[in-house]
Amino acid sequence: MRDVAAAAASTGSRVLPPNDPRQYDDLVDEWWRPDGAFAMLHWLAEARAALVPPADRPGAVLVDLGCGAGLLAPHLAGKGYRHIGVDLTRSALMQAAEHGVRVVQGDATAVPLPDGCADVVSAGELLEHVPAWRQVVAEACRLLRPGGLLVLDTLNDTALARLVAVRIGERLPTVPRGIHDPLLFVDARELVAECARYGVDLRVQGVRPQVGGLVAWLWRRVRAARTGVAPGGGRAPRIVPTRSTAVLYQGWGVRNG
Ligand SMILES: C[S@@+](CC[C@H](N)C(=O)[O-])C[C@H]1O[C@@H](n2cnc3c(N)ncnc32)[C@H](O)[C@@H]1O
């Protein structure tokens, strides 16, 4: 059975079904708290940005689909892109704009931007939230200029991902409860095949938080909860490659022609 009560627990205010986008409004104050409910999105944004090379021309554009509050922005600084963020959630976009993102409120399945406008398209932690994820892939590839780069990360459609990311992850302070609908997780092989239809040869790589860093971070959080003193300081866990794509994976690929 879907854990609707858990979703309510995560927002502390109203009962919302899993993956309901209104959860992002209820969690609006969490986006930029480094140790808040979206902490792991910060770690993933850093790892995703590492896949993006410096722009190879003046005026290069990076379109960030499902940009949320623009957590990718600080990690793109100095790479030379105009960062355009597209998201459904207005409250998140307002924060993205404060971090230098040019924002567009819209659906990633029907993006109001022209064909071939992007040197890079990013879709971080988005596909597993969109029932029509194939349409997001189609849009991402439509936006990419020939030779442009697609970068993304998402959760795989496996029992292990459901266990780790939902049953365990949503009980830890790393992931808000009820934010995922595990039925929407994206099979890595299907994603690779879908990208190939649009001329993007997607390579995938499993990733996970570095264990020592994660344990230290969780410990700081537990200690803070016990003492009432903010966790403060300490390095955020790094996202590192792992052999298996069974839970969380990154993908990147260039659009040919
Ligand atoms: C898990 S958050 C990831 C945010 C951001 N990419 C990051 O990594 O920090 C998912 C985001 O996708 C947005 N979203 C969900 N469905 C969407 C859709 N169909 N079109 C555009 N944005 C969507 C949500 O509003 C939310 O901001």
Short mmCIF file of C-alpha atoms and ligand atoms in Angstrom, two decimals:
data_model
loop_
_atom_site.label_atom_id
_atom_site.label_comp_id
_atom_site.label_asym_id
_atom_site.label_seq_id
_atom_site.Cartn_x
_atom_site.Cartn_y
_atom_site.Cartn_z
CA MET A 1 0.00 0.00 0.00
CA ARG A 2 1.21 3.53 -0.75
CA ASP A 3 2.57 5.27 2.33
CA VAL A 4 0.28 8.32 2.26
CA ALA A 5 0.62 8.90 6.00
CA ALA A 6 4.37 9.00 5.58
CA ALA A 7 4.00 11.69 2.93
CA ALA A 8 2.01 13.74 5.40
CA ALA A 9 4.71 13.21 8.00
CA SER A 10 7.33 14.59 5.66
CA THR A 11 5.54 17.87 5.08
CA GLY A 12 4.18 18.23 8.59
CA SER A 13 1.11 20.03 7.28
CA ARG A 14 -1.24 18.20 4.95
CA VAL A 15 -1.75 14.73 3.55
CA LEU A 16 -0.43 14.47 0.02
CA PRO A 17 -0.01 11.39 -2.15
CA PRO A 18 3.52 10.18 -2.92
CA ASN A 19 5.30 12.27 -5.56
CA ASP A 20 2.69 15.03 -5.42
CA PRO A 21 4.54 18.18 -6.64
CA ARG A 22 2.83 20.24 -3.91
CA GLN A 23 5.24 18.59 -1.49
CA TYR A 24 7.91 20.92 -2.88
CA ASP A 25 5.83 23.91 -1.78
CA ASP A 26 5.53 22.48 1.72
CA LEU A 27 9.28 21.87 1.79
CA VAL A 28 10.19 25.25 0.32
CA ASP A 29 12.43 26.25 3.23
CA GLU A 30 14.48 23.06 2.93
CA TRP A 31 16.04 23.59 -0.51
CA TRP A 32 19.06 25.63 0.49
CA ARG A 33 19.59 24.26 4.00
CA PRO A 34 22.84 22.30 3.53
CA ASP A 35 21.76 19.73 6.15
CA GLY A 36 18.05 19.95 5.36
CA ALA A 37 15.64 17.53 3.74
CA PHE A 38 17.19 18.11 0.31
CA ALA A 39 20.81 17.70 1.45
CA MET A 40 21.42 14.79 -0.90
CA LEU A 41 20.28 16.88 -3.86
CA HIS A 42 23.18 19.24 -3.12
CA TRP A 43 25.66 16.33 -3.19
CA LEU A 44 24.17 15.04 -6.43
CA ALA A 45 24.20 18.48 -8.04
CA GLU A 46 27.94 18.72 -7.43
CA ALA A 47 28.48 15.31 -9.03
CA ARG A 48 26.25 16.17 -12.00
CA ALA A 49 28.02 19.47 -12.60
CA ALA A 50 31.31 17.58 -12.73
CA LEU A 51 30.00 15.94 -15.95
CA VAL A 52 29.57 19.34 -17.58
CA PRO A 53 32.69 20.71 -19.31
CA PRO A 54 33.36 24.45 -19.56
CA ALA A 55 31.33 26.07 -22.35
CA ASP A 56 33.05 25.97 -25.75
CA ARG A 57 31.48 29.16 -27.08
CA PRO A 58 30.33 32.54 -25.74
CA GLY A 59 26.63 32.58 -24.87
CA ALA A 60 26.38 28.82 -24.39
CA VAL A 61 23.12 27.71 -22.78
CA LEU A 62 22.47 25.01 -20.20
CA VAL A 63 18.82 24.07 -19.77
CA ASP A 64 18.16 22.55 -16.36
CA LEU A 65 14.93 20.54 -16.55
CA GLY A 66 13.20 20.15 -13.17
CA CYS A 67 15.72 22.63 -11.76
CA GLY A 68 13.95 22.97 -8.40
CA ALA A 69 15.54 25.81 -6.43
CA GLY A 70 18.62 25.90 -8.67
CA LEU A 71 20.99 23.77 -6.59
CA LEU A 72 23.12 23.17 -9.70
CA ALA A 73 23.91 26.89 -10.02
CA PRO A 74 26.89 27.22 -7.64
CA HIS A 75 28.57 24.19 -9.22
CA LEU A 76 28.32 25.70 -12.72
CA ALA A 77 29.89 28.97 -11.66
CA GLY A 78 32.78 29.90 -13.94
CA LYS A 79 31.89 27.33 -16.62
CA GLY A 80 30.45 30.00 -18.89
CA TYR A 81 26.81 28.90 -19.36
CA ARG A 82 23.60 30.85 -19.27
CA HIS A 83 21.68 28.67 -16.83
CA ILE A 84 18.00 28.36 -17.74
CA GLY A 85 15.85 26.42 -15.28
CA VAL A 86 12.48 24.86 -16.09
CA ASP A 87 10.24 23.58 -13.33
CA LEU A 88 6.58 23.16 -12.43
CA THR A 89 7.01 24.54 -8.92
CA ARG A 90 6.85 28.31 -8.68
CA SER A 91 8.05 28.49 -5.06
CA ALA A 92 11.22 26.60 -6.04
CA LEU A 93 11.77 28.73 -9.15
CA MET A 94 11.65 31.91 -7.07
CA GLN A 95 14.64 30.62 -5.11
CA ALA A 96 16.41 29.47 -8.28
CA ALA A 97 16.08 33.01 -9.66
CA GLU A 98 17.73 34.37 -6.51
CA HIS A 99 20.70 32.12 -7.34
CA GLY A 100 21.15 33.50 -10.84
CA VAL A 101 19.05 30.99 -12.79
CA ARG A 102 16.84 32.37 -15.57
CA VAL A 103 13.62 30.60 -14.76
CA VAL A 104 10.77 29.30 -16.88
CA GLN A 105 7.71 27.81 -15.22
CA GLY A 106 6.68 24.85 -17.30
CA ASP A 107 6.35 21.13 -17.68
CA ALA A 108 9.43 19.16 -18.70
CA THR A 109 7.19 17.11 -20.99
CA ALA A 110 6.34 20.22 -23.05
CA VAL A 111 9.10 22.78 -22.59
CA PRO A 112 8.38 26.27 -23.92
CA LEU A 113 11.85 26.69 -25.45
CA PRO A 114 12.94 26.33 -29.10
CA ASP A 115 14.51 23.27 -30.75
CA GLY A 116 18.29 23.08 -30.53
CA CYS A 117 18.62 26.00 -28.10
CA ALA A 118 20.78 24.16 -25.57
CA ASP A 119 24.46 23.27 -25.51
CA VAL A 120 23.76 21.18 -22.42
CA VAL A 121 20.52 19.77 -21.02
CA SER A 122 20.51 18.59 -17.43
CA ALA A 123 17.76 16.47 -15.87
CA GLY A 124 18.82 15.86 -12.29
CA GLU A 125 16.57 13.74 -10.09
CA LEU A 126 13.64 14.48 -12.39
CA LEU A 127 12.77 11.45 -14.51
CA GLU A 128 11.72 9.35 -11.50
CA HIS A 129 9.11 12.00 -10.69
CA VAL A 130 7.45 12.17 -14.10
CA PRO A 131 4.97 9.48 -15.21
CA ALA A 132 5.73 10.35 -18.87
CA TRP A 133 9.52 10.20 -18.48
CA ARG A 134 9.95 9.19 -22.14
CA GLN A 135 8.39 12.49 -23.13
CA VAL A 136 10.95 14.31 -20.94
CA VAL A 137 13.72 12.47 -22.81
CA ALA A 138 12.15 13.49 -26.12
CA GLU A 139 12.03 17.11 -24.99
CA ALA A 140 15.58 17.05 -23.64
CA CYS A 141 16.86 15.74 -26.98
CA ARG A 142 14.75 18.23 -28.94
CA LEU A 143 16.28 21.11 -26.96
CA LEU A 144 19.85 19.90 -27.52
CA ARG A 145 21.80 21.28 -30.46
CA PRO A 146 23.66 18.65 -32.50
CA GLY A 147 26.82 17.92 -30.53
CA GLY A 148 25.13 19.07 -27.32
CA LEU A 149 25.45 17.13 -24.08
CA LEU A 150 22.72 15.47 -22.01
CA VAL A 151 23.47 14.84 -18.31
CA LEU A 152 21.10 13.29 -15.85
CA ASP A 153 20.72 11.21 -12.74
CA THR A 154 17.80 9.13 -11.58
CA LEU A 155 16.70 6.02 -9.69
CA ASN A 156 16.58 2.63 -11.34
CA ASP A 157 13.41 0.55 -11.58
CA THR A 158 14.63 -2.25 -9.33
CA ALA A 159 13.59 -3.83 -6.04
CA LEU A 160 16.93 -2.74 -4.58
CA ALA A 161 16.27 0.91 -5.50
CA ARG A 162 12.84 0.73 -3.89
CA LEU A 163 14.41 -0.73 -0.73
CA VAL A 164 17.36 1.66 -0.52
CA ALA A 165 15.81 4.90 -1.78
CA VAL A 166 12.31 4.57 -0.35
CA ARG A 167 12.05 2.04 2.46
CA ILE A 168 15.42 2.95 3.99
CA GLY A 169 16.27 6.34 2.43
CA GLU A 170 12.95 7.98 3.27
CA ARG A 171 13.37 6.93 6.90
CA LEU A 172 16.73 8.70 7.10
CA PRO A 173 17.09 12.46 7.03
CA THR A 174 18.61 12.24 3.53
CA VAL A 175 15.31 12.03 1.63
CA PRO A 176 11.87 13.53 2.46
CA ARG A 177 9.22 10.92 3.19
CA GLY A 178 6.72 10.35 0.41
CA ILE A 179 8.69 12.35 -2.16
CA HIS A 180 9.02 9.30 -4.43
CA ASP A 181 6.52 7.06 -6.14
CA PRO A 182 8.57 3.89 -6.66
CA LEU A 183 6.32 2.92 -9.56
CA LEU A 184 7.91 5.76 -11.54
CA PHE A 185 11.54 4.63 -11.23
CA VAL A 186 13.34 4.41 -14.56
CA ASP A 187 14.90 1.26 -15.95
CA ALA A 188 18.45 2.15 -17.01
CA ARG A 189 18.39 -0.02 -20.14
CA GLU A 190 15.09 1.47 -21.27
CA LEU A 191 16.48 4.95 -20.72
CA VAL A 192 19.57 4.19 -22.81
CA ALA A 193 17.34 2.79 -25.59
CA GLU A 194 15.05 5.81 -25.47
CA CYS A 195 17.98 8.26 -25.74
CA ALA A 196 19.37 6.27 -28.68
CA ARG A 197 16.10 6.89 -30.57
CA TYR A 198 17.04 10.58 -30.59
CA GLY A 199 20.69 10.12 -31.46
CA VAL A 200 22.03 10.38 -27.91
CA ASP A 201 24.42 7.58 -27.02
CA LEU A 202 23.89 7.61 -23.26
CA ARG A 203 26.54 6.10 -21.01
CA VAL A 204 25.39 5.19 -17.52
CA GLN A 205 27.33 4.86 -14.30
CA GLY A 206 26.08 3.81 -10.87
CA VAL A 207 26.70 6.34 -8.10
CA ARG A 208 26.24 6.47 -4.33
CA PRO A 209 27.22 8.66 -1.40
CA GLN A 210 30.67 7.83 -0.05
CA VAL A 211 29.96 5.63 2.98
CA GLY A 212 32.30 7.22 5.55
CA GLY A 213 31.08 10.71 4.69
CA LEU A 214 27.46 9.60 4.84
CA VAL A 215 27.84 7.94 8.25
CA ALA A 216 29.64 11.03 9.64
CA TRP A 217 26.91 13.26 8.22
CA LEU A 218 24.12 11.11 9.69
CA TRP A 219 25.91 11.08 13.04
CA ARG A 220 26.14 14.89 13.04
CA ARG A 221 22.41 15.00 12.31
CA VAL A 222 21.55 12.55 15.14
CA ARG A 223 23.76 14.48 17.58
CA ALA A 224 22.15 17.75 16.54
CA ALA A 225 18.66 16.30 17.03
CA ARG A 226 19.62 15.10 20.51
CA THR A 227 21.34 18.28 21.66
CA GLY A 228 19.19 20.78 19.78
CA VAL A 229 22.39 22.39 18.47
CA ALA A 230 22.57 22.87 14.67
CA PRO A 231 24.86 20.27 13.00
CA GLY A 232 27.22 22.98 11.65
CA GLY A 233 30.44 22.46 9.66
CA GLY A 234 31.74 19.13 8.43
CA ARG A 235 32.26 18.15 4.84
CA ALA A 236 29.20 16.98 2.91
CA PRO A 237 29.40 13.36 1.68
CA ARG A 238 30.82 13.05 -1.82
CA ILE A 239 28.95 11.15 -4.53
CA VAL A 240 31.24 8.44 -5.89
CA PRO A 241 30.99 5.92 -8.74
CA THR A 242 29.88 2.41 -7.93
CA ARG A 243 29.91 -0.74 -10.06
CA SER A 244 26.18 -1.30 -9.98
CA THR A 245 23.54 0.93 -11.54
CA ALA A 246 20.84 -0.93 -9.56
CA VAL A 247 19.92 2.00 -7.31
CA LEU A 248 21.08 5.46 -8.35
CA TYR A 249 22.78 6.20 -11.64
CA GLN A 250 24.10 9.07 -13.71
CA GLY A 251 23.87 9.23 -17.49
CA TRP A 252 25.63 11.41 -20.03
CA GLY A 253 25.80 11.45 -23.80
CA VAL A 254 26.25 13.71 -26.80
CA ARG A 255 23.54 14.21 -29.39
CA ASN A 256 24.81 13.11 -32.79
CA GLY A 257 23.31 15.00 -35.69
C1 LIG B 1 13.79 15.91 -6.66
S1 LIG B 1 13.54 17.53 -7.26
C2 LIG B 1 15.07 17.80 -8.13
C3 LIG B 1 15.36 19.26 -8.29
C4 LIG B 1 16.72 19.59 -8.92
N1 LIG B 1 16.88 18.98 -10.23
C5 LIG B 1 17.83 19.19 -8.01
O1 LIG B 1 18.44 18.13 -8.26
O2 LIG B 1 18.07 19.90 -7.04
C6 LIG B 1 12.39 17.26 -8.58
C7 LIG B 1 11.96 18.58 -9.22
O3 LIG B 1 11.24 18.25 -10.41
C8 LIG B 1 10.13 19.11 -10.54
N2 LIG B 1 9.17 18.45 -11.41
C9 LIG B 1 8.46 17.32 -11.18
N3 LIG B 1 7.72 17.01 -12.26
C10 LIG B 1 8.01 17.96 -13.20
C11 LIG B 1 7.57 18.18 -14.53
N4 LIG B 1 6.70 17.35 -15.13
N5 LIG B 1 8.05 19.24 -15.19
C12 LIG B 1 8.94 20.09 -14.60
N6 LIG B 1 9.37 19.94 -13.34
C13 LIG B 1 8.91 18.89 -12.65
C14 LIG B 1 9.68 19.34 -9.11
O4 LIG B 1 8.92 20.52 -9.00
C15 LIG B 1 11.01 19.44 -8.38
O5 LIG B 1 11.48 20.74 -8.33
#
